[in-house]
Coordinates of C-alpha atoms and ligand atoms in Angstrom, one line a residue:
M1330 CA 0.5 18.8 23.4
K1331 CA -1.4 18.2 20.2
A1332 CA -0.7 15.9 17.2
L1333 CA -2.2 16.3 13.8
I1334 CA -2.9 12.9 12.2
I1335 CA -3.4 12.9 8.5
G1336 CA -5.3 9.9 7.2
A1337 CA -7.8 7.6 9.0
G1338 CA -6.6 4.3 7.6
I1339 CA -5.0 1.5 9.6
G1340 CA -1.9 3.7 10.1
G1341 CA -3.6 6.9 11.2
M1342 CA -6.0 5.2 13.5
S1343 CA -3.4 3.1 15.2
A1344 CA -1.1 6.1 15.5
A1345 CA -3.9 8.0 17.2
A1346 CA -4.5 5.0 19.6
A1347 CA -0.8 4.9 20.4
L1348 CA -0.5 8.6 21.1
K1349 CA -3.7 8.7 23.2
Q1350 CA -2.1 6.0 25.4
Q1351 CA 0.7 8.5 26.1
G1352 CA -1.9 11.2 26.9
I1353 CA -1.3 13.2 23.7
E1354 CA -4.3 14.9 22.1
C1355 CA -4.9 14.0 18.4
D1356 CA -6.9 15.7 15.7
I1357 CA -7.5 13.4 12.8
F1358 CA -8.0 14.6 9.2
E1359 CA -9.2 12.3 6.5
A1360 CA -9.4 13.2 2.8
V1361 CA -12.6 11.3 1.8
K1362 CA -16.1 11.9 3.1
E1363 CA -16.8 8.2 3.3
I1364 CA -14.1 5.5 3.6
K1365 CA -14.3 2.9 0.9
P1366 CA -11.2 0.8 1.3
V1367 CA -9.3 -0.6 -1.7
G1368 CA -9.3 -4.4 -1.1
A1369 CA -11.8 -6.7 0.4
A1370 CA -9.8 -8.1 3.2
L1371 CA -6.3 -8.5 4.6
S1372 CA -4.4 -10.9 6.8
I1373 CA -3.3 -9.3 10.0
W1374 CA -0.4 -11.7 10.9
S1375 CA 0.4 -12.4 14.6
N1376 CA 2.8 -9.4 14.8
G1377 CA -0.1 -7.1 13.8
V1378 CA -2.5 -8.8 16.1
K1379 CA -0.1 -8.3 19.0
C1380 CA 0.1 -4.6 18.0
M1381 CA -3.7 -4.3 17.9
T1382 CA -3.9 -5.8 21.4
H1383 CA -1.1 -3.5 22.7
L1384 CA -3.1 -0.5 21.3
G1385 CA -6.3 -1.6 23.1
M1386 CA -8.0 -2.9 20.0
G1387 CA -7.6 -6.7 20.5
H1388 CA -11.4 -7.1 20.7
I1389 CA -11.6 -6.0 17.1
M1390 CA -9.3 -8.9 16.1
D1391 CA -11.5 -11.3 18.2
A1392 CA -14.6 -10.1 16.5
L1393 CA -13.3 -10.1 12.9
G1394 CA -10.6 -12.7 12.7
G1395 CA -11.4 -15.7 10.6
P1396 CA -10.8 -19.3 11.6
M1397 CA -7.5 -19.8 9.7
H1398 CA -6.0 -22.9 11.3
N1399 CA -4.4 -24.7 8.4
L1400 CA -2.4 -23.8 5.3
A1401 CA -2.3 -25.6 1.9
Y1402 CA -0.8 -25.1 -1.6
Q1403 CA -2.5 -27.0 -4.4
D1404 CA -1.6 -27.5 -8.1
G1405 CA -3.6 -24.9 -10.1
F1406 CA -4.4 -27.3 -12.9
T1407 CA -4.9 -30.7 -11.2
G1408 CA -6.0 -29.3 -7.8
S1409 CA -3.7 -31.9 -6.2
V1410 CA -2.4 -31.0 -2.8
M1411 CA 1.3 -30.0 -2.9
T1412 CA 1.6 -29.3 0.9
Q1413 CA -0.9 -29.0 3.7
F1414 CA -0.2 -28.5 7.4
S1415 CA -1.6 -27.0 10.6
L1416 CA -0.7 -23.5 11.7
A1417 CA -0.8 -24.5 15.3
P1418 CA 3.0 -24.7 15.5
L1419 CA 3.3 -21.1 14.2
V1420 CA 0.9 -19.8 16.8
E1421 CA 2.9 -21.8 19.4
A1422 CA 6.2 -20.4 18.2
V1423 CA 5.1 -16.7 18.0
G1424 CA 2.6 -16.6 20.8
E1425 CA -0.4 -15.2 18.8
R1426 CA -2.7 -16.3 16.0
P1427 CA -3.0 -14.7 12.6
C1428 CA -6.3 -13.0 11.8
P1429 CA -7.6 -12.6 8.2
V1430 CA -10.2 -9.8 8.5
S1431 CA -12.6 -7.9 6.3
R1432 CA -10.8 -4.6 5.5
A1433 CA -14.0 -2.5 5.6
D1434 CA -15.0 -3.9 9.0
L1435 CA -11.5 -3.5 10.4
Q1436 CA -11.3 0.2 9.3
S1437 CA -14.8 0.9 10.4
Q1438 CA -14.3 -0.7 13.9
M1439 CA -10.9 1.1 14.3
I1440 CA -12.7 4.4 13.5
D1441 CA -15.6 3.6 15.9
H1442 CA -13.1 2.7 18.6
W1443 CA -11.7 6.2 18.3
G1444 CA -15.0 7.9 17.9
R1445 CA -16.2 8.5 14.3
E1446 CA -17.7 11.9 15.3
K1447 CA -14.2 13.1 16.4
I1448 CA -12.6 12.5 12.9
Q1449 CA -12.7 15.4 10.4
F1450 CA -13.7 13.8 7.1
G1451 CA -13.4 15.6 3.7
K1452 CA -10.1 17.2 4.7
R1453 CA -7.5 16.6 2.1
I1454 CA -4.1 18.0 3.0
E1455 CA -2.3 19.7 0.1
K1456 CA 0.4 21.6 1.8
V1457 CA 2.3 21.7 5.1
K1458 CA 4.4 24.3 6.9
Q1459 CA 6.5 23.7 9.9
N1460 CA 8.7 25.8 12.2
E1461 CA 10.4 25.4 15.6
T1462 CA 7.2 25.5 17.5
G1463 CA 4.8 23.5 15.4
V1464 CA 3.2 22.4 12.1
T1465 CA 0.3 23.7 10.1
A1466 CA -1.7 21.6 7.6
Y1467 CA -3.5 23.3 4.7
F1468 CA -6.5 21.5 3.2
T1469 CA -7.9 21.7 -0.3
D1470 CA -11.2 23.2 1.1
G1471 CA -9.2 26.3 2.2
S1472 CA -9.2 25.4 5.9
Q1473 CA -6.1 24.9 8.0
A1474 CA -5.1 23.3 11.3
S1475 CA -2.1 23.6 13.6
G1476 CA -0.5 21.4 16.2
D1477 CA 2.8 20.6 17.9
F1478 CA 3.6 17.8 15.5
M1479 CA 2.2 15.8 12.6
I1480 CA 1.9 12.1 11.8
A1481 CA 1.3 11.8 8.1
A1482 CA -0.4 8.4 7.5
D1483 CA -1.9 9.5 4.2
G1484 CA -1.0 6.3 2.3
T1485 CA 1.0 5.3 -0.7
H1486 CA 0.1 8.4 -2.6
S1487 CA 1.1 10.6 0.4
A1488 CA 0.9 14.3 -0.2
V1489 CA 3.3 14.9 2.8
R1490 CA 6.0 12.5 1.7
S1491 CA 7.8 14.8 -0.7
H1492 CA 7.9 17.6 1.9
V1493 CA 9.6 15.2 4.3
L1494 CA 12.0 13.7 1.8
G1495 CA 12.7 16.8 -0.3
Y1496 CA 12.0 14.8 -3.5
Q1497 CA 9.2 12.9 -5.3
T1498 CA 9.1 9.2 -5.1
E1499 CA 8.0 7.0 -8.0
R1500 CA 5.7 4.0 -7.5
R1501 CA 7.2 0.8 -9.1
Y1502 CA 4.9 -1.6 -10.9
A1503 CA 5.4 -5.0 -9.5
G1504 CA 4.4 -6.8 -12.7
Y1505 CA 1.1 -8.3 -11.7
V1506 CA -2.6 -7.6 -11.4
N1507 CA -4.6 -8.6 -8.3
W1508 CA -8.4 -9.2 -8.2
N1509 CA -9.9 -9.5 -4.8
G1510 CA -13.3 -9.8 -3.1
L1511 CA -15.4 -11.9 -0.7
V1512 CA -17.7 -14.9 -1.3
D1513 CA -19.6 -17.2 1.0
V1514 CA -17.6 -20.1 2.4
D1515 CA -18.1 -23.1 0.0
E1516 CA -16.2 -26.3 0.9
N1517 CA -16.2 -27.2 -2.8
I1518 CA -13.8 -24.3 -3.2
A1519 CA -11.6 -24.9 -0.1
P1520 CA -11.9 -26.0 3.5
G1521 CA -13.5 -23.3 5.7
D1522 CA -10.6 -23.3 8.2
Q1523 CA -7.7 -23.2 5.8
W1524 CA -5.6 -20.6 3.8
T1525 CA -5.6 -22.4 0.5
T1526 CA -3.5 -21.3 -2.5
F1527 CA -3.6 -22.7 -6.0
V1528 CA -0.5 -22.0 -8.0
G1529 CA 0.7 -22.5 -11.6
E1530 CA 2.3 -20.5 -14.5
G1531 CA 3.4 -17.8 -12.1
K1532 CA -0.3 -17.1 -11.2
R1533 CA -2.1 -17.8 -8.0
V1534 CA -5.6 -18.1 -6.6
S1535 CA -5.8 -17.7 -2.8
I1536 CA -8.7 -18.2 -0.4
M1537 CA -8.7 -17.3 3.3
P1538 CA -11.6 -17.6 5.8
I1539 CA -12.7 -14.4 7.5
A1540 CA -15.5 -14.0 10.1
N1541 CA -19.2 -14.6 9.4
N1542 CA -18.7 -17.6 7.1
R1543 CA -17.0 -15.7 4.3
F1544 CA -13.9 -16.4 2.1
Y1545 CA -11.5 -13.6 1.1
F1546 CA -10.3 -14.5 -2.3
F1547 CA -7.6 -13.1 -4.6
F1548 CA -6.3 -13.9 -8.0
D1549 CA -2.9 -12.8 -9.2
V1550 CA -1.9 -12.7 -12.8
P1551 CA 1.4 -11.4 -14.2
L1552 CA 0.4 -8.8 -16.8
P1553 CA 1.5 -5.6 -18.4
K1554 CA 0.4 -2.3 -16.7
G1555 CA -2.5 -0.3 -18.1
L1556 CA -4.7 -3.0 -19.7
E1557 CA -8.3 -1.9 -20.4
E1558 CA -10.0 -4.2 -18.0
D1559 CA -12.5 -3.3 -15.4
R1560 CA -15.4 -4.7 -13.3
S1561 CA -17.5 -5.2 -16.5
T1562 CA -15.0 -7.8 -17.7
V1563 CA -13.9 -9.4 -14.4
I1564 CA -15.6 -12.8 -15.0
S1565 CA -14.6 -13.2 -18.6
D1566 CA -11.0 -12.0 -17.9
L1567 CA -10.6 -14.5 -15.0
K1568 CA -12.2 -17.3 -17.0
G1569 CA -9.6 -16.6 -19.7
Y1570 CA -6.6 -16.3 -17.4
F1571 CA -7.6 -19.5 -15.5
K1572 CA -9.0 -21.6 -18.4
D1573 CA -8.1 -25.3 -17.7
W1574 CA -7.5 -24.6 -14.0
A1575 CA -9.0 -27.0 -11.4
E1576 CA -12.7 -27.3 -10.6
P1577 CA -12.5 -25.3 -7.3
V1578 CA -11.1 -22.3 -9.1
Q1579 CA -13.9 -22.5 -11.7
I1580 CA -16.5 -22.7 -8.9
L1581 CA -14.9 -19.7 -7.2
I1582 CA -15.0 -17.6 -10.4
D1583 CA -18.7 -18.5 -10.9
A1584 CA -19.4 -17.4 -7.3
I1585 CA -17.9 -13.9 -7.7
D1586 CA -19.9 -10.7 -7.6
A1587 CA -18.1 -8.8 -10.4
Q1588 CA -19.4 -5.4 -9.2
A1589 CA -17.8 -6.0 -5.7
T1590 CA -14.5 -7.3 -7.0
N1591 CA -11.5 -5.0 -7.0
R1592 CA -8.8 -5.0 -9.7
I1593 CA -5.5 -3.6 -8.6
E1594 CA -2.2 -3.2 -10.4
I1595 CA 0.3 -3.9 -7.7
H1596 CA 3.0 -1.4 -6.9
D1597 CA 5.6 -0.7 -4.2
I1598 CA 8.1 2.2 -3.6
E1599 CA 11.8 1.8 -3.4
P1600 CA 12.5 1.9 0.4
F1601 CA 14.0 5.1 1.9
D1602 CA 15.5 5.7 5.3
T1603 CA 14.0 9.2 6.1
F1604 CA 10.7 9.0 7.8
V1605 CA 11.0 12.3 9.7
K1606 CA 11.6 16.0 9.1
D1607 CA 11.8 17.7 12.5
N1608 CA 8.2 17.6 13.8
I1609 CA 6.6 15.7 10.9
A1610 CA 6.8 11.9 10.7
L1611 CA 5.6 9.6 8.0
L1612 CA 3.8 6.4 9.1
G1613 CA 2.4 3.3 7.3
D1614 CA 2.3 3.3 3.5
A1615 CA 3.4 6.9 3.4
A1616 CA 6.7 5.8 4.9
H1617 CA 7.0 2.3 3.3
S1618 CA 4.8 1.1 0.5
T1619 CA 5.0 -2.6 -0.2
T1620 CA 3.5 -5.3 -2.5
P1621 CA 1.1 -7.4 -0.5
D1622 CA 3.1 -10.6 -1.1
I1623 CA 3.9 -11.4 2.6
G1624 CA 0.8 -9.7 3.9
Q1625 CA 2.7 -7.2 6.0
G1626 CA 1.9 -3.7 4.8
G1627 CA -0.9 -3.0 7.3
C1628 CA 1.0 -5.0 10.0
S1629 CA 4.0 -2.7 9.4
A1630 CA 1.8 0.4 9.9
L1631 CA 0.6 -1.1 13.2
E1632 CA 4.2 -1.8 14.2
D1633 CA 5.1 1.9 13.4
A1634 CA 2.3 3.1 15.7
V1635 CA 3.4 0.8 18.6
V1636 CA 7.0 2.0 18.2
L1637 CA 5.9 5.7 18.0
G1638 CA 4.0 5.2 21.3
Q1639 CA 7.0 3.5 22.9
C1640 CA 9.3 6.4 21.8
F1641 CA 7.0 8.9 23.5
A1642 CA 6.7 6.7 26.6
E1643 CA 10.5 6.4 26.9
A1644 CA 11.1 10.1 26.4
R1645 CA 8.8 11.3 29.2
L1646 CA 8.6 14.7 27.5
I1647 CA 8.1 17.3 26.8
T1648 CA 9.1 20.5 25.2
N1649 CA 8.7 21.1 21.5
T1650 CA 12.4 20.5 20.9
D1651 CA 12.1 17.1 22.5
I1652 CA 9.4 16.1 20.0
K1653 CA 12.0 16.1 17.2
N1654 CA 14.2 13.8 19.1
V1655 CA 11.3 11.4 19.9
L1656 CA 10.3 11.3 16.2
K1657 CA 13.9 10.8 15.2
S1658 CA 14.2 7.8 17.6
Y1659 CA 10.9 6.4 16.0
E1660 CA 12.6 6.7 12.6
K1661 CA 15.8 5.1 13.8
K1662 CA 13.8 2.1 15.3
R1663 CA 11.6 1.6 12.3
H1664 CA 13.4 2.3 9.0
F1665 CA 15.4 -0.9 8.9
R1666 CA 12.5 -3.3 9.8
A1667 CA 10.1 -1.5 7.4
K1668 CA 12.7 -1.7 4.5
D1669 CA 13.3 -5.3 5.3
L1670 CA 9.6 -6.2 4.9
V1671 CA 9.3 -4.3 1.6
L1672 CA 12.3 -6.1 0.2
K1673 CA 11.2 -9.5 1.5
A1674 CA 7.8 -8.9 -0.1
R1675 CA 9.4 -7.9 -3.4
K1676 CA 11.5 -11.0 -3.5
R1677 CA 8.5 -13.2 -2.6
C1678 CA 6.5 -11.4 -5.3
D1679 CA 9.1 -12.2 -8.0
V1680 CA 9.2 -15.9 -7.1
T1681 CA 5.5 -16.2 -6.8
H1682 CA 4.8 -14.4 -10.1
G1683 CA 7.2 -16.1 -12.4
K1684 CA 9.7 -13.3 -12.9
D1685 CA 12.2 -16.1 -13.6
M1686 CA 10.0 -19.1 -14.4
Q1687 CA 12.9 -21.5 -13.5
E1688 CA 13.0 -20.1 -10.0
T1689 CA 9.2 -20.3 -9.7
Q1690 CA 9.3 -23.9 -10.9
A1691 CA 11.9 -24.7 -8.3
W1692 CA 9.6 -23.2 -5.7
Y1693 CA 6.7 -25.3 -6.9
D1694 CA 9.0 -28.4 -6.5
E1695 CA 9.9 -27.2 -3.0
L1696 CA 6.3 -26.9 -2.1
R1697 CA 5.7 -30.6 -3.1
A1698 CA 8.4 -31.6 -0.6
E1699 CA 7.3 -29.2 2.1
K1700 CA 6.0 -30.6 5.4
G1701 CA 5.3 -27.2 6.9
E1702 CA 8.5 -26.6 8.9
N1703 CA 10.2 -24.3 6.4
I1704 CA 7.1 -22.1 5.7
I1705 CA 6.4 -21.8 9.4
A1706 CA 10.1 -20.9 10.1
G1707 CA 9.8 -18.2 7.4
L1708 CA 6.6 -16.8 8.8
S1709 CA 7.9 -16.9 12.4
N1710 CA 11.0 -15.1 11.4
T1711 CA 9.0 -12.3 9.8
I1712 CA 6.6 -12.1 12.7
L1713 CA 9.2 -12.2 15.5
G1714 CA 11.1 -9.3 13.8
G1715 CA 8.3 -7.0 15.1
P1716 CA 8.5 -4.7 18.1
L1717 CA 6.4 -6.9 20.4
A1718 CA 8.2 -10.2 19.7
Ligands
FAD239 P1 -4.1 3.6 3.7 O1 -4.8 2.4 4.1 O2 -3.9 3.9 2.3 O3 -4.8 4.9 4.4 C1 -4.5 6.2 4.1 C2 -5.6 7.1 4.4 O4 -5.2 8.5 4.2 C3 -6.8 6.8 3.5 O5 -8.0 6.8 4.3 C4 -6.8 8.0 2.6 O6 -8.1 8.4 2.1 C5 -6.2 9.1 3.4 N1 -5.6 10.1 2.6 C6 -4.9 10.0 1.5 N2 -4.4 11.2 1.0 C7 -4.8 12.1 1.9 C8 -4.6 13.5 2.0 N3 -3.9 14.2 1.1 N4 -5.1 14.2 3.1 C9 -5.8 13.5 4.1 N5 -6.0 12.1 4.0 C10 -5.5 11.4 3.0 N6 -1.4 -5.5 4.5 C11 -1.4 -6.5 5.5 O7 -0.9 -6.3 6.6 N7 -1.9 -7.8 5.2 C12 -2.5 -8.1 4.0 O8 -2.9 -9.2 3.8 C13 -2.5 -7.1 3.0 N8 -3.0 -7.3 1.8 C14 -3.1 -6.4 0.9 C15 -3.7 -6.7 -0.4 C16 -3.7 -5.7 -1.4 C17 -4.3 -6.0 -2.7 C18 -3.1 -4.4 -1.1 C19 -3.2 -3.4 -2.2 C20 -2.6 -4.1 0.1 C21 -2.5 -5.1 1.1 N9 -2.0 -4.8 2.4 C22 -1.9 -5.8 3.3 C23 -1.3 -3.5 2.6 C24 -2.3 -2.6 3.5 O9 -3.5 -2.5 2.8 C25 -1.6 -1.2 3.6 O10 -0.3 -1.4 4.0 C26 -2.4 -0.4 4.7 O11 -3.7 -0.2 4.3 C27 -1.6 0.9 5.0 O12 -2.4 1.7 5.8 P2 -2.2 3.2 5.8 O13 -3.1 3.7 6.9 O14 -0.8 3.5 5.9 O15 -2.7 3.7 4.4

């Protein structure tokens, strides 16, 4: 039994790990010759960390996870603390810690865990054909590959998605721009063991500790799509958008390496229920593309992979007809959870980024009264909805 895996991102690599656990051979095809992830870091929340451990990659979390033990919101202008609390009760409630990690290191270590030399880089799928007995992928370099089934983990711009759905999806602009990167930990910006977020005017500046004494930072600003801004104007753009913000925010902007800072217009895709067409399954962002507002896109890809593995384990296959049923059961078990996360993130996105400033102001007021219980309850609820709760 052989699977073709399209994409060597978090989704593709975790799917490969899950299938390998079930004794299924995988050939992995990745479009780019060298992986250069969009985004400096990401938070793998406890549900994602559990998946990594389940898939035999817990050591990667141990090596890369930053010391994020506390959480705080601060007023963007005055810098005054709105709420600050320990994340220990969250870890206690859900049975695992969250791990903010360098994205490049995560992807690189997942690839090394599989065996870099076994991945076929520079293979961009452009067409797929399927029949009763298998699937064939056609690549832009003229080559092709066949297998019993395909896991398409080719990201938000998936080339396989429209084949599975039978229609093209549109990406929806979420209304804000995100700049992100890494700086050395500096306690004048924020404590080195805390996820700190400055908020005001529907904007936010967030700082998370990752391994090796580095902060992952991101700035969000509600803006129209398509502005002519790039790396050459990062510092002056941020200085303008965050003029009059508190001293730590100014220190952070001064510490930024503009050439290593990403500027991303944030999008999602209206959730859909179909992840599978016979022996082809979508996984990760190809199946459910979310805004990063609850930090669950990558975690959701990891959850997909765990559930995919569980479905194969339950089925004890296997003929080629059985594969369709296994993939259908994967779809059945995943589509509601994945949709829920996308819609939760969309809602959080709107409140955080001032879609209705009255609602955003009410949230700022709530933060000033927050002792931690409500935020931890919300995080626990999201985390415990995963397959390894
Ligand atoms: P991708 O990471 O996009 O990987 C897809 C792979 O497929 C790529 O390597 C690509 O080169 C390859 N590919 C594309 N097209 C083809 C093709 N035609 N043929 C072959 N290969 C192809 N998630 C979290 O869990 N926590 C966070 O804190 C978080 N923060 C985020 C912050 C930002 C600013 C953004 C934009 C996203 C964030 N996410 C976060 C979401 C997370 O990055 C994605 O959900 C995750 O990377 C999805 O993994 P994937 O493997 O499905 O897709």
